[in-house]
């Protein structure tokens, strides 16, 4: 079943009918993906962190790993509204933090790691997305004062830009004025600065700068650009279901069907798809790849190797 259609123009009944017609093909697709996960894990030297990112919901006997920038906000809000606070507005993931499975015991006979508080028949799942598109999505959302202050990466990156020593003091002061403007809630007009001041033109990180930072911080776990393989510890958790965001709505329909959430399926159709029916960012891949050097692309492909292999994504 192809996902590359403008499905946002379909109603729920039409999506249901197409899903039922393609059920067997989808079942085969998910089964092949699980087999591929096992193959990749057997040949992988994936770094394994100590922190689990598996949130357990004993009320429905399932565990979920949120892959950032892959519909994690939609699922987070669903779980918070259903199990914590139905009136919460833009709830933070921390509301669910107490549900993380963080005490590893041993392994089940099938090789999956066993956690305290989770039964053997608990269903594990995650939704993934091309790691390069996740990076694009993060960068797009970071071009605002709110994100400038929310993420600690901007200021050190920007202040590493080359500036003549004679201008450094005044240019830094102008950037500080912009920083304070953001901290003050963007009250009034943004402060003026010299048009040739590299600290304020632009005052946010560029995409190549972000990629350089990601490549330098390989040993720093950050959910927005950690591979799903690492973040969700897939070679240990051995998810029952891994859905591709690019496979919506058909893979989403299959997933909620298998999870027993069929009646709530329309809650998850919040992806801002392009006219081609692809999740936001997919059609931008070539454009953003051209902004990078050959060395950057090569190193990103190496960094994302396990995700690319496990989920069938193409290199950039």
PDB file of C-alpha atoms in Angstrom:
ATOM      1  CA  UNK A   1       0.000   0.000   0.000  1.00  0.00           C
ATOM      2  CA  UNK A   2       1.431   3.347  -1.025  1.00  0.00           C
ATOM      3  CA  UNK A   3       1.391   6.237   1.426  1.00  0.00           C
ATOM      4  CA  UNK A   4       2.273   8.836  -1.182  1.00  0.00           C
ATOM      5  CA  UNK A   5      -1.233  10.070  -1.792  1.00  0.00           C
ATOM      6  CA  UNK A   6      -3.014  13.147  -0.546  1.00  0.00           C
ATOM      7  CA  UNK A   7      -4.854  11.108   2.079  1.00  0.00           C
ATOM      8  CA  UNK A   8      -5.722  14.177   4.126  1.00  0.00           C
ATOM      9  CA  UNK A   9      -8.598  14.650   1.657  1.00  0.00           C
ATOM     10  CA  UNK A  10     -10.040  11.233   2.591  1.00  0.00           C
ATOM     11  CA  UNK A  11     -12.650  10.798   5.267  1.00  0.00           C
ATOM     12  CA  UNK A  12     -12.283   8.195   7.993  1.00  0.00           C
ATOM     13  CA  UNK A  13     -14.543   5.672   6.245  1.00  0.00           C
ATOM     14  CA  UNK A  14     -12.429   5.835   3.081  1.00  0.00           C
ATOM     15  CA  UNK A  15      -9.206   5.347   5.057  1.00  0.00           C
ATOM     16  CA  UNK A  16     -10.831   2.433   6.924  1.00  0.00           C
ATOM     17  CA  UNK A  17     -11.794   0.730   3.661  1.00  0.00           C
ATOM     18  CA  UNK A  18      -8.340   1.150   2.106  1.00  0.00           C
ATOM     19  CA  UNK A  19      -6.756  -0.117   5.315  1.00  0.00           C
ATOM     20  CA  UNK A  20      -8.900  -3.249   5.409  1.00  0.00           C
ATOM     21  CA  UNK A  21      -8.131  -3.983   1.754  1.00  0.00           C
ATOM     22  CA  UNK A  22      -4.388  -3.738   2.441  1.00  0.00           C
ATOM     23  CA  UNK A  23      -4.350  -5.365   5.890  1.00  0.00           C
ATOM     24  CA  UNK A  24      -2.400  -8.450   4.863  1.00  0.00           C
ATOM     25  CA  UNK A  25       0.206  -6.384   3.021  1.00  0.00           C
ATOM     26  CA  UNK A  26       0.649  -4.186   6.094  1.00  0.00           C
ATOM     27  CA  UNK A  27       0.956  -7.205   8.370  1.00  0.00           C
ATOM     28  CA  UNK A  28       3.694  -8.561   6.106  1.00  0.00           C
ATOM     29  CA  UNK A  29       5.436  -5.175   6.120  1.00  0.00           C
ATOM     30  CA  UNK A  30       5.548  -4.981   9.925  1.00  0.00           C
ATOM     31  CA  UNK A  31       6.697  -8.594  10.173  1.00  0.00           C
ATOM     32  CA  UNK A  32       9.517  -7.955   7.699  1.00  0.00           C
ATOM     33  CA  UNK A  33      10.545  -4.884   9.683  1.00  0.00           C
ATOM     34  CA  UNK A  34      10.795  -6.922  12.890  1.00  0.00           C
ATOM     35  CA  UNK A  35      12.924  -9.476  11.066  1.00  0.00           C
ATOM     36  CA  UNK A  36      15.136  -6.704   9.736  1.00  0.00           C
ATOM     37  CA  UNK A  37      15.472  -5.263  13.243  1.00  0.00           C
ATOM     38  CA  UNK A  38      16.808  -8.617  14.420  1.00  0.00           C
ATOM     39  CA  UNK A  39      19.244  -8.767  11.504  1.00  0.00           C
ATOM     40  CA  UNK A  40      20.576  -5.247  12.022  1.00  0.00           C
ATOM     41  CA  UNK A  41      20.928  -5.797  15.778  1.00  0.00           C
ATOM     42  CA  UNK A  42      22.936  -8.964  15.235  1.00  0.00           C
ATOM     43  CA  UNK A  43      25.475  -6.965  13.196  1.00  0.00           C
ATOM     44  CA  UNK A  44      25.320  -3.667  15.057  1.00  0.00           C
ATOM     45  CA  UNK A  45      27.723  -2.045  17.475  1.00  0.00           C
ATOM     46  CA  UNK A  46      25.023   0.406  18.568  1.00  0.00           C
ATOM     47  CA  UNK A  47      25.973   2.352  21.666  1.00  0.00           C
ATOM     48  CA  UNK A  48      23.672   1.472  24.536  1.00  0.00           C
ATOM     49  CA  UNK A  49      22.836   4.159  27.038  1.00  0.00           C
ATOM     50  CA  UNK A  50      21.842   3.569  30.627  1.00  0.00           C
ATOM     51  CA  UNK A  51      18.565   5.507  30.441  1.00  0.00           C
ATOM     52  CA  UNK A  52      15.423   3.755  29.287  1.00  0.00           C
ATOM     53  CA  UNK A  53      12.908   5.828  27.334  1.00  0.00           C
ATOM     54  CA  UNK A  54      10.151   3.239  27.509  1.00  0.00           C
ATOM     55  CA  UNK A  55       6.972   4.604  29.110  1.00  0.00           C
ATOM     56  CA  UNK A  56       4.697   1.920  30.517  1.00  0.00           C
ATOM     57  CA  UNK A  57       0.909   2.111  30.688  1.00  0.00           C
ATOM     58  CA  UNK A  58      -0.294  -0.859  32.784  1.00  0.00           C
ATOM     59  CA  UNK A  59      -3.886   0.328  32.329  1.00  0.00           C
ATOM     60  CA  UNK A  60      -3.743  -0.932  28.721  1.00  0.00           C
ATOM     61  CA  UNK A  61      -0.695  -3.214  29.067  1.00  0.00           C
ATOM     62  CA  UNK A  62       1.561  -1.419  26.604  1.00  0.00           C
ATOM     63  CA  UNK A  63       4.872   0.432  26.571  1.00  0.00           C
ATOM     64  CA  UNK A  64       5.796   3.310  24.253  1.00  0.00           C
ATOM     65  CA  UNK A  65       9.108   4.884  23.321  1.00  0.00           C
ATOM     66  CA  UNK A  66       8.732   8.472  22.021  1.00  0.00           C
ATOM     67  CA  UNK A  67      11.014   9.098  19.056  1.00  0.00           C
ATOM     68  CA  UNK A  68      11.241  12.900  19.038  1.00  0.00           C
ATOM     69  CA  UNK A  69       9.989  14.660  15.903  1.00  0.00           C
ATOM     70  CA  UNK A  70       8.063  11.526  14.902  1.00  0.00           C
ATOM     71  CA  UNK A  71       4.548  12.258  16.163  1.00  0.00           C
ATOM     72  CA  UNK A  72       5.755  12.017  19.765  1.00  0.00           C
ATOM     73  CA  UNK A  73       3.826  15.153  20.783  1.00  0.00           C
ATOM     74  CA  UNK A  74       0.553  13.738  19.444  1.00  0.00           C
ATOM     75  CA  UNK A  75       0.992  10.470  21.361  1.00  0.00           C
ATOM     76  CA  UNK A  76       2.221  12.261  24.479  1.00  0.00           C
ATOM     77  CA  UNK A  77      -0.890  14.425  24.544  1.00  0.00           C
ATOM     78  CA  UNK A  78      -3.086  11.377  24.006  1.00  0.00           C
ATOM     79  CA  UNK A  79      -1.555   9.507  26.948  1.00  0.00           C
ATOM     80  CA  UNK A  80      -1.599  12.543  29.242  1.00  0.00           C
ATOM     81  CA  UNK A  81      -5.220  13.361  28.435  1.00  0.00           C
ATOM     82  CA  UNK A  82      -6.311   9.754  28.827  1.00  0.00           C
ATOM     83  CA  UNK A  83      -4.397   8.769  31.952  1.00  0.00           C
ATOM     84  CA  UNK A  84      -3.261  11.925  33.757  1.00  0.00           C
ATOM     85  CA  UNK A  85      -5.198  15.124  33.070  1.00  0.00           C
ATOM     86  CA  UNK A  86      -7.884  15.388  30.368  1.00  0.00           C
ATOM     87  CA  UNK A  87      -7.794  19.194  30.585  1.00  0.00           C
ATOM     88  CA  UNK A  88      -4.030  19.653  30.210  1.00  0.00           C
ATOM     89  CA  UNK A  89      -2.953  22.196  27.597  1.00  0.00           C
ATOM     90  CA  UNK A  90       0.321  21.366  25.794  1.00  0.00           C
ATOM     91  CA  UNK A  91       1.395  18.933  28.537  1.00  0.00           C
ATOM     92  CA  UNK A  92       5.089  18.326  29.064  1.00  0.00           C
ATOM     93  CA  UNK A  93       6.485  14.822  28.711  1.00  0.00           C
ATOM     94  CA  UNK A  94       7.672  15.125  32.311  1.00  0.00           C
ATOM     95  CA  UNK A  95       4.076  14.509  33.394  1.00  0.00           C
ATOM     96  CA  UNK A  96       4.608  10.912  32.290  1.00  0.00           C
ATOM     97  CA  UNK A  97       8.167  10.582  33.550  1.00  0.00           C
ATOM     98  CA  UNK A  98       7.229   8.439  36.533  1.00  0.00           C
ATOM     99  CA  UNK A  99       6.046   5.780  34.079  1.00  0.00           C
ATOM    100  CA  UNK A 100       9.509   5.156  32.604  1.00  0.00           C
ATOM    101  CA  UNK A 101      10.766   1.597  32.957  1.00  0.00           C
ATOM    102  CA  UNK A 102      14.154   2.170  34.539  1.00  0.00           C
ATOM    103  CA  UNK A 103      14.875  -0.990  36.503  1.00  0.00           C
ATOM    104  CA  UNK A 104      16.236  -3.688  34.234  1.00  0.00           C
ATOM    105  CA  UNK A 105      15.980  -7.248  35.554  1.00  0.00           C
ATOM    106  CA  UNK A 106      17.081  -9.845  33.028  1.00  0.00           C
ATOM    107  CA  UNK A 107      15.806 -11.010  29.642  1.00  0.00           C
ATOM    108  CA  UNK A 108      12.715 -12.879  28.518  1.00  0.00           C
ATOM    109  CA  UNK A 109      13.267 -16.164  26.631  1.00  0.00           C
ATOM    110  CA  UNK A 110      12.812 -14.306  23.327  1.00  0.00           C
ATOM    111  CA  UNK A 111      15.806 -12.081  24.143  1.00  0.00           C
ATOM    112  CA  UNK A 112      13.873  -8.920  25.014  1.00  0.00           C
ATOM    113  CA  UNK A 113      15.139  -7.113  28.080  1.00  0.00           C
ATOM    114  CA  UNK A 114      12.832  -7.504  31.064  1.00  0.00           C
ATOM    115  CA  UNK A 115      11.880  -4.517  33.206  1.00  0.00           C
ATOM    116  CA  UNK A 116      10.396  -4.405  36.670  1.00  0.00           C
ATOM    117  CA  UNK A 117       6.739  -3.449  36.523  1.00  0.00           C
ATOM    118  CA  UNK A 118       6.113  -4.680  32.975  1.00  0.00           C
ATOM    119  CA  UNK A 119       4.455  -8.011  32.258  1.00  0.00           C
ATOM    120  CA  UNK A 120       5.779 -10.393  29.635  1.00  0.00           C
ATOM    121  CA  UNK A 121       2.774  -9.917  27.352  1.00  0.00           C
ATOM    122  CA  UNK A 122       3.016  -6.109  27.387  1.00  0.00           C
ATOM    123  CA  UNK A 123       3.047  -4.686  23.852  1.00  0.00           C
ATOM    124  CA  UNK A 124       5.971  -2.386  22.998  1.00  0.00           C
ATOM    125  CA  UNK A 125       5.905   0.098  20.144  1.00  0.00           C
ATOM    126  CA  UNK A 126       7.405   3.229  18.700  1.00  0.00           C
ATOM    127  CA  UNK A 127       6.968   5.442  15.642  1.00  0.00           C
ATOM    128  CA  UNK A 128      10.065   6.461  13.725  1.00  0.00           C
ATOM    129  CA  UNK A 129      10.957   8.929  10.997  1.00  0.00           C
ATOM    130  CA  UNK A 130      13.921   9.457   8.692  1.00  0.00           C
ATOM    131  CA  UNK A 131      16.618  10.810  11.051  1.00  0.00           C
ATOM    132  CA  UNK A 132      17.663  13.515   8.594  1.00  0.00           C
ATOM    133  CA  UNK A 133      14.057  14.741   8.325  1.00  0.00           C
ATOM    134  CA  UNK A 134      13.838  14.784  12.111  1.00  0.00           C
ATOM    135  CA  UNK A 135      16.888  17.047  12.124  1.00  0.00           C
ATOM    136  CA  UNK A 136      15.284  19.327   9.527  1.00  0.00           C
ATOM    137  CA  UNK A 137      12.107  19.471  11.593  1.00  0.00           C
ATOM    138  CA  UNK A 138      14.035  20.397  14.741  1.00  0.00           C
ATOM    139  CA  UNK A 139      15.934  23.151  12.905  1.00  0.00           C
ATOM    140  CA  UNK A 140      12.741  24.647  11.454  1.00  0.00           C
ATOM    141  CA  UNK A 141      11.142  24.814  14.890  1.00  0.00           C
ATOM    142  CA  UNK A 142      14.278  26.312  16.437  1.00  0.00           C
ATOM    143  CA  UNK A 143      14.081  29.571  14.486  1.00  0.00           C
ATOM    144  CA  UNK A 144      12.294  31.541  17.160  1.00  0.00           C
ATOM    145  CA  UNK A 145      13.030  33.358  20.392  1.00  0.00           C
ATOM    146  CA  UNK A 146      11.188  30.685  22.360  1.00  0.00           C
ATOM    147  CA  UNK A 147      13.421  27.953  20.980  1.00  0.00           C
ATOM    148  CA  UNK A 148      16.525  30.127  21.247  1.00  0.00           C
ATOM    149  CA  UNK A 149      16.012  30.187  24.994  1.00  0.00           C
ATOM    150  CA  UNK A 150      14.683  26.627  25.326  1.00  0.00           C
ATOM    151  CA  UNK A 151      17.754  24.974  23.816  1.00  0.00           C
ATOM    152  CA  UNK A 152      21.217  25.715  25.139  1.00  0.00           C
ATOM    153  CA  UNK A 153      22.915  25.083  21.815  1.00  0.00           C
ATOM    154  CA  UNK A 154      22.300  28.430  20.097  1.00  0.00           C
ATOM    155  CA  UNK A 155      24.453  30.880  22.018  1.00  0.00           C
ATOM    156  CA  UNK A 156      27.718  28.851  22.027  1.00  0.00           C
ATOM    157  CA  UNK A 157      27.330  28.022  18.332  1.00  0.00           C
ATOM    158  CA  UNK A 158      26.603  31.587  17.308  1.00  0.00           C
ATOM    159  CA  UNK A 159      29.475  33.037  19.339  1.00  0.00           C
ATOM    160  CA  UNK A 160      31.887  30.716  17.536  1.00  0.00           C
ATOM    161  CA  UNK A 161      31.282  32.541  14.274  1.00  0.00           C
ATOM    162  CA  UNK A 162      34.336  34.319  12.947  1.00  0.00           C
ATOM    163  CA  UNK A 163      34.492  38.025  13.740  1.00  0.00           C
ATOM    164  CA  UNK A 164      37.305  40.507  13.379  1.00  0.00           C
ATOM    165  CA  UNK A 165      38.768  41.183  16.817  1.00  0.00           C
ATOM    166  CA  UNK A 166      38.234  44.921  16.405  1.00  0.00           C
ATOM    167  CA  UNK A 167      34.467  44.393  16.062  1.00  0.00           C
ATOM    168  CA  UNK A 168      34.016  41.570  18.531  1.00  0.00           C
ATOM    169  CA  UNK A 169      32.995  43.655  21.549  1.00  0.00           C
ATOM    170  CA  UNK A 170      30.295  45.679  19.813  1.00  0.00           C
ATOM    171  CA  UNK A 171      28.979  42.695  17.857  1.00  0.00           C
ATOM    172  CA  UNK A 172      28.715  40.598  21.016  1.00  0.00           C
ATOM    173  CA  UNK A 173      26.899  43.434  22.742  1.00  0.00           C
ATOM    174  CA  UNK A 174      24.392  43.600  19.884  1.00  0.00           C
ATOM    175  CA  UNK A 175      23.797  39.860  20.115  1.00  0.00           C
ATOM    176  CA  UNK A 176      23.312  40.183  23.892  1.00  0.00           C
ATOM    177  CA  UNK A 177      20.722  42.891  23.241  1.00  0.00           C
ATOM    178  CA  UNK A 178      18.862  40.513  20.935  1.00  0.00           C
ATOM    179  CA  UNK A 179      19.145  37.722  23.525  1.00  0.00           C
ATOM    180  CA  UNK A 180      17.682  40.006  26.204  1.00  0.00           C
ATOM    181  CA  UNK A 181      14.925  41.008  23.785  1.00  0.00           C
ATOM    182  CA  UNK A 182      13.982  37.335  23.493  1.00  0.00           C
ATOM    183  CA  UNK A 183      14.150  36.858  27.264  1.00  0.00           C
ATOM    184  CA  UNK A 184      11.886  39.868  27.710  1.00  0.00           C
ATOM    185  CA  UNK A 185       9.115  38.233  25.731  1.00  0.00           C
ATOM    186  CA  UNK A 186       9.837  40.027  22.433  1.00  0.00           C
ATOM    187  CA  UNK A 187       8.415  43.266  23.777  1.00  0.00           C
ATOM    188  CA  UNK A 188       8.481  45.941  21.078  1.00  0.00           C
ATOM    189  CA  UNK A 189      10.660  45.941  17.978  1.00  0.00           C
ATOM    190  CA  UNK A 190      13.818  43.786  17.888  1.00  0.00           C
ATOM    191  CA  UNK A 191      16.992  45.769  18.597  1.00  0.00           C
ATOM    192  CA  UNK A 192      18.943  47.106  15.637  1.00  0.00           C
ATOM    193  CA  UNK A 193      22.360  45.711  14.788  1.00  0.00           C
ATOM    194  CA  UNK A 194      24.985  46.175  12.115  1.00  0.00           C
ATOM    195  CA  UNK A 195      23.961  44.349   8.928  1.00  0.00           C
ATOM    196  CA  UNK A 196      27.422  42.758   8.762  1.00  0.00           C
ATOM    197  CA  UNK A 197      27.307  41.447  12.328  1.00  0.00           C
ATOM    198  CA  UNK A 198      27.553  37.646  11.938  1.00  0.00           C
ATOM    199  CA  UNK A 199      26.174  37.095  15.444  1.00  0.00           C
ATOM    200  CA  UNK A 200      22.806  38.593  14.544  1.00  0.00           C
ATOM    201  CA  UNK A 201      22.581  37.778  10.827  1.00  0.00           C
ATOM    202  CA  UNK A 202      21.059  35.355  11.434  1.00  0.00           C
ATOM    203  CA  UNK A 203      20.550  35.374  15.224  1.00  0.00           C
ATOM    204  CA  UNK A 204      19.691  31.660  15.140  1.00  0.00           C
ATOM    205  CA  UNK A 205      21.824  28.697  14.146  1.00  0.00           C
ATOM    206  CA  UNK A 206      22.015  27.828  10.466  1.00  0.00           C
ATOM    207  CA  UNK A 207      21.310  24.281   9.351  1.00  0.00           C
ATOM    208  CA  UNK A 208      24.980  23.499   8.554  1.00  0.00           C
ATOM    209  CA  UNK A 209      25.945  24.867  11.987  1.00  0.00           C
ATOM    210  CA  UNK A 210      23.399  22.577  13.634  1.00  0.00           C
ATOM    211  CA  UNK A 211      24.759  19.580  11.708  1.00  0.00           C
ATOM    212  CA  UNK A 212      28.314  20.428  12.790  1.00  0.00           C
ATOM    213  CA  UNK A 213      27.144  20.604  16.399  1.00  0.00           C
ATOM    214  CA  UNK A 214      25.357  17.254  16.131  1.00  0.00           C
ATOM    215  CA  UNK A 215      28.434  15.614  14.625  1.00  0.00           C
ATOM    216  CA  UNK A 216      30.700  17.050  17.320  1.00  0.00           C
ATOM    217  CA  UNK A 217      28.375  15.969  20.130  1.00  0.00           C
ATOM    218  CA  UNK A 218      28.172  12.319  19.115  1.00  0.00           C
ATOM    219  CA  UNK A 219      28.468  11.163  22.713  1.00  0.00           C
ATOM    220  CA  UNK A 220      25.804  13.562  23.988  1.00  0.00           C
ATOM    221  CA  UNK A 221      22.359  12.021  24.036  1.00  0.00           C
ATOM    222  CA  UNK A 222      19.752  14.468  22.796  1.00  0.00           C
ATOM    223  CA  UNK A 223      16.364  13.076  21.867  1.00  0.00           C
ATOM    224  CA  UNK A 224      15.885  15.303  18.836  1.00  0.00           C
ATOM    225  CA  UNK A 225      18.794  13.815  16.930  1.00  0.00           C
ATOM    226  CA  UNK A 226      19.688  10.583  18.698  1.00  0.00           C
ATOM    227  CA  UNK A 227      18.911   7.663  16.415  1.00  0.00           C
ATOM    228  CA  UNK A 228      15.749   5.766  17.232  1.00  0.00           C
ATOM    229  CA  UNK A 229      17.915   2.658  17.473  1.00  0.00           C
ATOM    230  CA  UNK A 230      19.867   4.246  20.341  1.00  0.00           C
ATOM    231  CA  UNK A 231      17.127   6.303  21.974  1.00  0.00           C
ATOM    232  CA  UNK A 232      14.670   3.419  22.186  1.00  0.00           C
ATOM    233  CA  UNK A 233      17.402   0.797  22.691  1.00  0.00           C
ATOM    234  CA  UNK A 234      15.733  -1.274  19.997  1.00  0.00           C
ATOM    235  CA  UNK A 235      18.294  -4.050  20.154  1.00  0.00           C
ATOM    236  CA  UNK A 236      17.324  -4.594  23.803  1.00  0.00           C
ATOM    237  CA  UNK A 237      13.628  -3.711  23.861  1.00  0.00           C
ATOM    238  CA  UNK A 238      12.830  -5.542  20.576  1.00  0.00           C
ATOM    239  CA  UNK A 239       9.656  -3.614  19.864  1.00  0.00           C
ATOM    240  CA  UNK A 240       6.552  -5.552  18.851  1.00  0.00           C
ATOM    241  CA  UNK A 241       5.598  -2.813  16.403  1.00  0.00           C
ATOM    242  CA  UNK A 242       7.672  -0.128  14.694  1.00  0.00           C
ATOM    243  CA  UNK A 243       5.628   2.195  12.499  1.00  0.00           C
ATOM    244  CA  UNK A 244       7.086   4.668  10.025  1.00  0.00           C
ATOM    245  CA  UNK A 245       5.655   8.172  10.136  1.00  0.00           C
ATOM    246  CA  UNK A 246       6.079   8.226   6.372  1.00  0.00           C
ATOM    247  CA  UNK A 247       3.679   5.260   6.246  1.00  0.00           C
ATOM    248  CA  UNK A 248       0.700   7.153   7.642  1.00  0.00           C
ATOM    249  CA  UNK A 249      -2.212   6.759   7.691  1.00  0.00           C
ATOM    250  CA  UNK A 250      -2.069   3.092   6.733  1.00  0.00           C
ATOM    251  CA  UNK A 251       0.673   2.073   9.173  1.00  0.00           C
ATOM    252  CA  UNK A 252      -0.958   4.212  11.844  1.00  0.00           C
ATOM    253  CA  UNK A 253      -4.281   2.440  11.293  1.00  0.00           C
ATOM    254  CA  UNK A 254      -2.552  -0.946  11.546  1.00  0.00           C
ATOM    255  CA  UNK A 255      -0.764   0.143  14.719  1.00  0.00           C
ATOM    256  CA  UNK A 256      -3.827   1.422  16.588  1.00  0.00           C
ATOM    257  CA  UNK A 257      -5.735  -1.667  15.469  1.00  0.00           C
ATOM    258  CA  UNK A 258      -3.082  -3.953  16.958  1.00  0.00           C
ATOM    259  CA  UNK A 259      -2.799  -1.812  20.114  1.00  0.00           C
ATOM    260  CA  UNK A 260      -6.533  -1.954  20.772  1.00  0.00           C
ATOM    261  CA  UNK A 261      -6.928   1.804  20.245  1.00  0.00           C
ATOM    262  CA  UNK A 262      -9.110   1.547  17.143  1.00  0.00           C
ATOM    263  CA  UNK A 263     -11.904   3.725  18.532  1.00  0.00           C
ATOM    264  CA  UNK A 264      -9.396   6.531  19.138  1.00  0.00           C
ATOM    265  CA  UNK A 265      -7.674   6.346  15.728  1.00  0.00           C
ATOM    266  CA  UNK A 266      -8.680   9.799  14.537  1.00  0.00           C
ATOM    267  CA  UNK A 267      -6.927  11.307  17.584  1.00  0.00           C
ATOM    268  CA  UNK A 268      -3.595  10.603  15.916  1.00  0.00           C
ATOM    269  CA  UNK A 269      -4.228  12.072  12.460  1.00  0.00           C
ATOM    270  CA  UNK A 270      -2.565  15.398  13.218  1.00  0.00           C
ATOM    271  CA  UNK A 271       0.456  15.207  10.910  1.00  0.00           C
ATOM    272  CA  UNK A 272       0.866  18.276   8.704  1.00  0.00           C
ATOM    273  CA  UNK A 273       1.332  16.495   5.404  1.00  0.00           C
ATOM    274  CA  UNK A 274       2.433  18.036   2.142  1.00  0.00           C
ATOM    275  CA  UNK A 275       0.257  18.074  -0.965  1.00  0.00           C
ATOM    276  CA  UNK A 276       2.057  14.912  -2.053  1.00  0.00           C
ATOM    277  CA  UNK A 277       0.773  13.131   1.040  1.00  0.00           C
ATOM    278  CA  UNK A 278       4.214  13.003   2.661  1.00  0.00           C
ATOM    279  CA  UNK A 279       4.927  14.095   6.235  1.00  0.00           C
ATOM    280  CA  UNK A 280       6.401  17.569   6.535  1.00  0.00           C
ATOM    281  CA  UNK A 281      10.106  17.710   5.676  1.00  0.00           C
ATOM    282  CA  UNK A 282      10.366  14.718   3.335  1.00  0.00           C
ATOM    283  CA  UNK A 283      10.096  16.891   0.230  1.00  0.00           C
ATOM    284  CA  UNK A 284      12.818  19.179   1.679  1.00  0.00           C
ATOM    285  CA  UNK A 285      15.478  16.482   1.996  1.00  0.00           C
ATOM    286  CA  UNK A 286      17.318  17.240  -1.245  1.00  0.00           C
ATOM    287  CA  UNK A 287      17.209  20.991  -0.607  1.00  0.00           C
ATOM    288  CA  UNK A 288      18.696  20.686   2.874  1.00  0.00           C
ATOM    289  CA  UNK A 289      21.229  18.064   1.797  1.00  0.00           C
ATOM    290  CA  UNK A 290      22.602  20.560  -0.729  1.00  0.00           C
ATOM    291  CA  UNK A 291      23.330  22.983   2.110  1.00  0.00           C
ATOM    292  CA  UNK A 292      25.848  20.534   3.546  1.00  0.00           C
ATOM    293  CA  UNK A 293      29.359  19.619   2.487  1.00  0.00           C
ATOM    294  CA  UNK A 294      30.121  16.150   1.199  1.00  0.00           C
ATOM    295  CA  UNK A 295      31.969  15.461   4.453  1.00  0.00           C
ATOM    296  CA  UNK A 296      28.935  16.444   6.533  1.00  0.00           C
ATOM    297  CA  UNK A 297      26.637  14.201   4.495  1.00  0.00           C
ATOM    298  CA  UNK A 298      29.023  11.268   4.733  1.00  0.00           C
ATOM    299  CA  UNK A 299      29.391  11.625   8.485  1.00  0.00           C
ATOM    300  CA  UNK A 300      25.635  11.979   9.016  1.00  0.00           C
ATOM    301  CA  UNK A 301      25.018   8.828   6.996  1.00  0.00           C
ATOM    302  CA  UNK A 302      27.520   7.035   9.226  1.00  0.00           C
ATOM    303  CA  UNK A 303      25.911   8.481  12.350  1.00  0.00           C
ATOM    304  CA  UNK A 304      22.441   7.382  11.223  1.00  0.00           C
ATOM    305  CA  UNK A 305      23.565   4.060   9.728  1.00  0.00           C
ATOM    306  CA  UNK A 306      21.552   1.758  12.020  1.00  0.00           C
ATOM    307  CA  UNK A 307      18.301   3.689  11.552  1.00  0.00           C
ATOM    308  CA  UNK A 308      18.786   3.812   7.781  1.00  0.00           C
ATOM    309  CA  UNK A 309      19.398   0.070   7.628  1.00  0.00           C
ATOM    310  CA  UNK A 310      16.735  -0.981  10.107  1.00  0.00           C
ATOM    311  CA  UNK A 311      13.888   1.069   8.645  1.00  0.00           C
ATOM    312  CA  UNK A 312      14.833   1.014   4.962  1.00  0.00           C
ATOM    313  CA  UNK A 313      15.579   4.714   4.654  1.00  0.00           C
ATOM    314  CA  UNK A 314      17.850   6.089   1.947  1.00  0.00           C
ATOM    315  CA  UNK A 315      21.121   7.890   2.621  1.00  0.00           C
ATOM    316  CA  UNK A 316      21.290  11.640   2.107  1.00  0.00           C
TER     317      UNK A 316
END
